[in-house]
Amino acid sequence: MAATVTKGYTKKDVRMAELLKAVAHPARIAVIRLLAKKNTCTCGEIVEQLPIAQATVSQHIKALKDSGVITGKEEGASVIYSLNLKAIEEVDTLLDTFLTKISPER
């Protein structure tokens, strides 16, 4: 996979792109909604709720975790996932600021 060129862009724009890319899939949105509802889940609990294979769920969890949108805490043989509320707030703030700047009606 090619590296993303970020030179010449603001840190805020790069971060917003990273966060939006991380959540830009229906399965990832479903994972976020599930974690918002239940607070914490294991990968197995997430798999039970989604119509996709465990390996695919794991890939989506990895993307969300790598971006900082969710966190994982090892407990025995399991990893307990939860939302990183700071990252969720960051998405909200960055997107709101961006939309406010480009929309004359806001």
Tab-separated table of N, CA and C in Angstrom:
chain	number	residue	atom	x	y	z
A	1	MET	N	0.837	-1.169	0.000
A	1	MET	CA	0.000	0.000	0.000
A	1	MET	C	0.888	1.240	0.000
A	2	ALA	N	0.546	2.214	-0.801
A	2	ALA	CA	1.324	3.443	-0.900
A	2	ALA	C	1.097	4.312	0.329
A	3	ALA	N	2.128	5.040	0.710
A	3	ALA	CA	2.018	5.957	1.833
A	3	ALA	C	1.234	7.188	1.407
A	4	THR	N	0.501	7.744	2.336
A	4	THR	CA	-0.253	8.955	2.072
A	4	THR	C	0.671	10.155	2.202
A	5	VAL	N	0.641	11.024	1.215
A	5	VAL	CA	1.457	12.234	1.242
A	5	VAL	C	0.736	13.270	2.097
A	6	THR	N	1.400	13.740	3.142
A	6	THR	CA	0.777	14.715	4.031
A	6	THR	C	1.509	16.048	4.046
A	7	LYS	N	2.643	16.121	3.368
A	7	LYS	CA	3.407	17.366	3.334
A	7	LYS	C	2.577	18.438	2.634
A	8	GLY	N	2.530	19.607	3.232
A	8	GLY	CA	1.799	20.717	2.640
A	8	GLY	C	0.376	20.860	3.165
A	9	TYR	N	-0.043	19.934	4.024
A	9	TYR	CA	-1.380	20.004	4.612
A	9	TYR	C	-1.251	20.316	6.095
A	10	THR	N	-2.264	20.946	6.654
A	10	THR	CA	-2.214	21.245	8.085
A	10	THR	C	-2.350	19.953	8.890
A	11	LYS	N	-1.837	19.983	10.110
A	11	LYS	CA	-1.956	18.824	10.998
A	11	LYS	C	-3.420	18.492	11.253
A	12	LYS	N	-4.241	19.529	11.374
A	12	LYS	CA	-5.671	19.303	11.616
A	12	LYS	C	-6.328	18.603	10.433
A	13	ASP	N	-5.975	19.017	9.219
A	13	ASP	CA	-6.553	18.379	8.033
A	13	ASP	C	-6.097	16.931	7.907
A	14	VAL	N	-4.841	16.678	8.200
A	14	VAL	CA	-4.325	15.305	8.137
A	14	VAL	C	-5.027	14.441	9.180
A	15	ARG	N	-5.159	14.958	10.386
A	15	ARG	CA	-5.820	14.196	11.459
A	15	ARG	C	-7.287	13.951	11.125
A	16	MET	N	-7.971	14.968	10.611
A	16	MET	CA	-9.374	14.791	10.250
A	16	MET	C	-9.507	13.711	9.183
A	17	ALA	N	-8.626	13.719	8.201
A	17	ALA	CA	-8.662	12.702	7.147
A	17	ALA	C	-8.421	11.310	7.725
A	18	GLU	N	-7.481	11.190	8.654
A	18	GLU	CA	-7.207	9.893	9.295
A	18	GLU	C	-8.433	9.379	10.038
A	19	LEU	N	-9.045	10.260	10.805
A	19	LEU	CA	-10.209	9.857	11.590
A	19	LEU	C	-11.396	9.507	10.701
A	20	LEU	N	-11.638	10.328	9.690
A	20	LEU	CA	-12.767	10.055	8.801
A	20	LEU	C	-12.543	8.777	8.006
A	21	LYS	N	-11.318	8.542	7.582
A	21	LYS	CA	-11.008	7.300	6.867
A	21	LYS	C	-11.262	6.097	7.774
A	22	ALA	N	-10.904	6.229	9.032
A	22	ALA	CA	-11.076	5.125	9.976
A	22	ALA	C	-12.540	4.760	10.190
A	23	VAL	N	-13.425	5.732	10.132
A	23	VAL	CA	-14.845	5.451	10.387
A	23	VAL	C	-15.659	5.310	9.106
A	24	ALA	N	-15.015	5.418	7.959
A	24	ALA	CA	-15.720	5.450	6.673
A	24	ALA	C	-16.040	4.056	6.126
A	25	HIS	N	-16.713	3.264	6.927
A	25	HIS	CA	-17.180	1.948	6.477
A	25	HIS	C	-18.382	1.573	7.346
A	26	PRO	N	-19.421	1.016	6.747
A	26	PRO	CA	-20.615	0.664	7.535
A	26	PRO	C	-20.318	-0.273	8.710
A	27	ALA	N	-19.403	-1.207	8.539
A	27	ALA	CA	-19.074	-2.121	9.642
A	27	ALA	C	-18.406	-1.369	10.789
A	28	ARG	N	-17.561	-0.417	10.466
A	28	ARG	CA	-16.882	0.356	11.515
A	28	ARG	C	-17.865	1.264	12.234
A	29	ILE	N	-18.798	1.817	11.487
A	29	ILE	CA	-19.852	2.619	12.115
A	29	ILE	C	-20.667	1.739	13.057
A	30	ALA	N	-20.960	0.514	12.633
A	30	ALA	CA	-21.704	-0.422	13.480
A	30	ALA	C	-20.926	-0.758	14.749
A	31	VAL	N	-19.620	-0.940	14.633
A	31	VAL	CA	-18.782	-1.213	15.808
A	31	VAL	C	-18.833	-0.023	16.762
A	32	ILE	N	-18.712	1.173	16.233
A	32	ILE	CA	-18.757	2.382	17.064
A	32	ILE	C	-20.107	2.491	17.765
A	33	ARG	N	-21.188	2.260	17.029
A	33	ARG	CA	-22.530	2.317	17.645
A	33	ARG	C	-22.678	1.269	18.748
A	34	LEU	N	-22.181	0.070	18.490
A	34	LEU	CA	-22.270	-0.997	19.483
A	34	LEU	C	-21.493	-0.630	20.743
A	35	LEU	N	-20.285	-0.110	20.569
A	35	LEU	CA	-19.486	0.288	21.728
A	35	LEU	C	-20.109	1.470	22.463
A	36	ALA	N	-20.749	2.367	21.731
A	36	ALA	CA	-21.430	3.495	22.376
A	36	ALA	C	-22.599	2.991	23.225
A	37	LYS	N	-23.261	1.961	22.738
A	37	LYS	CA	-24.420	1.406	23.446
A	37	LYS	C	-24.005	0.557	24.649
A	38	LYS	N	-22.986	-0.291	24.465
A	38	LYS	CA	-22.611	-1.257	25.506
A	38	LYS	C	-21.415	-0.823	26.352
A	39	ASN	N	-20.741	0.217	25.960
A	39	ASN	CA	-19.527	0.727	26.619
A	39	ASN	C	-18.291	-0.122	26.344
A	40	THR	N	-18.376	-1.432	26.511
A	40	THR	CA	-17.243	-2.311	26.228
A	40	THR	C	-17.737	-3.592	25.563
A	41	CYS	N	-16.885	-4.174	24.725
A	41	CYS	CA	-17.181	-5.450	24.064
A	41	CYS	C	-15.878	-6.156	23.733
A	42	THR	N	-15.947	-7.472	23.685
A	42	THR	CA	-14.842	-8.251	23.144
A	42	THR	C	-15.067	-8.388	21.643
A	43	CYS	N	-14.052	-8.836	20.938
A	43	CYS	CA	-14.195	-9.065	19.500
A	43	CYS	C	-15.312	-10.074	19.244
A	44	GLY	N	-15.372	-11.122	20.053
A	44	GLY	CA	-16.416	-12.134	19.896
A	44	GLY	C	-17.810	-11.560	20.037
A	45	GLU	N	-17.992	-10.648	20.987
A	45	GLU	CA	-19.301	-10.009	21.171
A	45	GLU	C	-19.652	-9.134	19.972
A	46	ILE	N	-18.651	-8.490	19.403
A	46	ILE	CA	-18.885	-7.666	18.215
A	46	ILE	C	-19.246	-8.559	17.035
A	47	VAL	N	-18.535	-9.674	16.880
A	47	VAL	CA	-18.802	-10.617	15.784
A	47	VAL	C	-20.245	-11.109	15.841
A	48	GLU	N	-20.748	-11.371	17.046
A	48	GLU	CA	-22.125	-11.846	17.212
A	48	GLU	C	-23.150	-10.844	16.690
A	49	GLN	N	-22.800	-9.574	16.668
A	49	GLN	CA	-23.742	-8.522	16.281
A	49	GLN	C	-23.644	-8.107	14.818
A	50	LEU	N	-22.577	-8.500	14.136
A	50	LEU	CA	-22.366	-8.060	12.759
A	50	LEU	C	-22.456	-9.231	11.784
A	51	PRO	N	-22.934	-8.968	10.567
A	51	PRO	CA	-23.099	-10.043	9.579
A	51	PRO	C	-21.833	-10.306	8.756
A	52	ILE	N	-20.684	-10.254	9.411
A	52	ILE	CA	-19.416	-10.477	8.709
A	52	ILE	C	-18.539	-11.417	9.529
A	53	ALA	N	-17.549	-11.989	8.877
A	53	ALA	CA	-16.665	-12.968	9.507
A	53	ALA	C	-15.794	-12.340	10.592
A	54	GLN	N	-15.360	-13.178	11.513
A	54	GLN	CA	-14.523	-12.730	12.618
A	54	GLN	C	-13.244	-12.072	12.124
A	55	ALA	N	-12.632	-12.635	11.085
A	55	ALA	CA	-11.392	-12.051	10.555
A	55	ALA	C	-11.634	-10.646	10.016
A	56	THR	N	-12.777	-10.442	9.394
A	56	THR	CA	-13.119	-9.122	8.852
A	56	THR	C	-13.386	-8.136	9.982
A	57	VAL	N	-14.093	-8.594	11.012
A	57	VAL	CA	-14.328	-7.742	12.185
A	57	VAL	C	-12.986	-7.338	12.795
A	58	SER	N	-12.068	-8.278	12.900
A	58	SER	CA	-10.745	-7.977	13.462
A	58	SER	C	-10.017	-6.911	12.655
A	59	GLN	N	-10.137	-6.960	11.333
A	59	GLN	CA	-9.504	-5.941	10.483
A	59	GLN	C	-10.116	-4.568	10.737
A	60	HIS	N	-11.437	-4.525	10.875
A	60	HIS	CA	-12.094	-3.243	11.143
A	60	HIS	C	-11.717	-2.716	12.531
A	61	ILE	N	-11.657	-3.596	13.503
A	61	ILE	CA	-11.238	-3.191	14.848
A	61	ILE	C	-9.819	-2.633	14.810
A	62	LYS	N	-8.940	-3.281	14.069
A	62	LYS	CA	-7.553	-2.806	13.953
A	62	LYS	C	-7.503	-1.398	13.372
A	63	ALA	N	-8.284	-1.136	12.328
A	63	ALA	CA	-8.300	0.200	11.717
A	63	ALA	C	-8.794	1.240	12.712
A	64	LEU	N	-9.830	0.907	13.458
A	64	LEU	CA	-10.360	1.842	14.453
A	64	LEU	C	-9.362	2.052	15.588
A	65	LYS	N	-8.710	0.994	15.988
A	65	LYS	CA	-7.726	1.097	17.069
A	65	LYS	C	-6.494	1.874	16.621
A	66	ASP	N	-6.007	1.586	15.417
A	66	ASP	CA	-4.824	2.289	14.898
A	66	ASP	C	-5.049	3.793	14.797
A	67	SER	N	-6.272	4.202	14.505
A	67	SER	CA	-6.584	5.629	14.388
A	67	SER	C	-6.841	6.272	15.743
A	68	GLY	N	-7.008	5.442	16.767
A	68	GLY	CA	-7.277	5.967	18.102
A	68	GLY	C	-8.745	6.118	18.422
A	69	VAL	N	-9.626	5.715	17.522
A	69	VAL	CA	-11.066	5.861	17.756
A	69	VAL	C	-11.533	4.914	18.862
A	70	ILE	N	-10.934	3.730	18.937
A	70	ILE	CA	-11.244	2.808	20.023
A	70	ILE	C	-9.952	2.397	20.710
A	71	THR	N	-10.097	1.876	21.908
A	71	THR	CA	-8.959	1.360	22.653
A	71	THR	C	-9.233	-0.097	23.007
A	72	GLY	N	-8.175	-0.824	23.253
A	72	GLY	CA	-8.305	-2.214	23.664
A	72	GLY	C	-7.475	-2.472	24.901
A	73	LYS	N	-8.081	-3.167	25.854
A	73	LYS	CA	-7.384	-3.494	27.101
A	73	LYS	C	-7.405	-5.011	27.268
A	74	GLU	N	-6.221	-5.588	27.404
A	74	GLU	CA	-6.126	-7.037	27.568
A	74	GLU	C	-6.616	-7.439	28.948
A	75	GLU	N	-7.513	-8.421	28.949
A	75	GLU	CA	-7.995	-9.018	30.196
A	75	GLU	C	-7.972	-10.523	30.008
A	76	GLY	N	-6.960	-11.156	30.560
A	76	GLY	CA	-6.790	-12.589	30.352
A	76	GLY	C	-6.504	-12.869	28.891
A	77	ALA	N	-7.281	-13.782	28.308
A	77	ALA	CA	-7.094	-14.145	26.901
A	77	ALA	C	-7.880	-13.244	25.960
A	78	SER	N	-8.658	-12.325	26.507
A	78	SER	CA	-9.510	-11.454	25.687
A	78	SER	C	-8.995	-10.027	25.671
A	79	VAL	N	-9.459	-9.289	24.684
A	79	VAL	CA	-9.228	-7.845	24.632
A	79	VAL	C	-10.593	-7.186	24.735
A	80	ILE	N	-10.709	-6.255	25.657
A	80	ILE	CA	-11.954	-5.527	25.866
A	80	ILE	C	-11.819	-4.186	25.154
A	81	TYR	N	-12.716	-3.942	24.193
A	81	TYR	CA	-12.667	-2.718	23.399
A	81	TYR	C	-13.665	-1.698	23.927
A	82	SER	N	-13.287	-0.431	23.817
A	82	SER	CA	-14.177	0.667	24.196
A	82	SER	C	-13.861	1.876	23.326
A	83	LEU	N	-14.813	2.790	23.285
A	83	LEU	CA	-14.599	4.024	22.529
A	83	LEU	C	-13.586	4.900	23.243
A	84	ASN	N	-12.768	5.579	22.464
A	84	ASN	CA	-11.883	6.608	22.992
A	84	ASN	C	-12.664	7.911	22.845
A	85	LEU	N	-13.284	8.343	23.910
A	85	LEU	CA	-14.171	9.505	23.836
A	85	LEU	C	-13.444	10.773	23.408
A	86	LYS	N	-12.162	10.878	23.729
A	86	LYS	CA	-11.392	12.043	23.270
A	86	LYS	C	-11.312	12.059	21.750
A	87	ALA	N	-11.116	10.910	21.137
A	87	ALA	CA	-11.048	10.836	19.670
A	87	ALA	C	-12.409	11.140	19.052
A	88	ILE	N	-13.481	10.669	19.681
A	88	ILE	CA	-14.833	10.949	19.179
A	88	ILE	C	-15.097	12.452	19.246
A	89	GLU	N	-14.719	13.076	20.343
A	89	GLU	CA	-14.862	14.530	20.471
A	89	GLU	C	-14.002	15.251	19.441
A	90	GLU	N	-12.819	14.708	19.181
A	90	GLU	CA	-11.919	15.302	18.192
A	90	GLU	C	-12.549	15.260	16.801
A	91	VAL	N	-13.159	14.128	16.443
A	91	VAL	CA	-13.859	14.023	15.157
A	91	VAL	C	-14.949	15.083	15.085
A	92	ASP	N	-15.730	15.180	16.140
A	92	ASP	CA	-16.831	16.142	16.184
A	92	ASP	C	-16.324	17.571	16.022
A	93	THR	N	-15.299	17.928	16.759
A	93	THR	CA	-14.755	19.287	16.707
A	93	THR	C	-14.148	19.607	15.345
A	94	LEU	N	-13.312	18.699	14.841
A	94	LEU	CA	-12.665	18.941	13.546
A	94	LEU	C	-13.678	19.044	12.421
A	95	LEU	N	-14.653	18.148	12.416
A	95	LEU	CA	-15.651	18.158	11.358
A	95	LEU	C	-16.551	19.381	11.462
A	96	ASP	N	-16.941	19.732	12.674
A	96	ASP	CA	-17.782	20.916	12.857
A	96	ASP	C	-17.050	22.178	12.410
A	97	THR	N	-15.788	22.308	12.787
A	97	THR	CA	-14.987	23.464	12.374
A	97	THR	C	-14.857	23.518	10.861
A	98	PHE	N	-14.580	22.382	10.254
A	98	PHE	CA	-14.445	22.300	8.797
A	98	PHE	C	-15.747	22.702	8.109
A	99	LEU	N	-16.852	22.127	8.541
A	99	LEU	CA	-18.137	22.422	7.899
A	99	LEU	C	-18.564	23.870	8.114
A	100	THR	N	-18.250	24.410	9.276
A	100	THR	CA	-18.572	25.810	9.543
A	100	THR	C	-17.813	26.730	8.595
A	101	LYS	N	-16.561	26.403	8.332
A	101	LYS	CA	-15.739	27.243	7.456
A	101	LYS	C	-16.169	27.174	5.999
A	102	ILE	N	-16.688	26.039	5.549
A	102	ILE	CA	-17.026	25.921	4.128
A	102	ILE	C	-18.489	26.181	3.824
A	103	SER	N	-19.324	26.237	4.843
A	103	SER	CA	-20.752	26.424	4.622
A	103	SER	C	-21.171	27.836	5.002
A	104	PRO	N	-21.645	28.613	4.035
A	104	PRO	CA	-22.059	29.982	4.347
A	104	PRO	C	-23.313	30.036	5.218
A	105	GLU	N	-24.051	28.942	5.290
A	105	GLU	CA	-25.302	28.925	6.046
A	105	GLU	C	-25.114	28.535	7.503
A	106	ARG	N	-23.929	28.130	7.890
A	106	ARG	CA	-23.723	27.674	9.275
A	106	ARG	C	-23.318	28.808	10.159
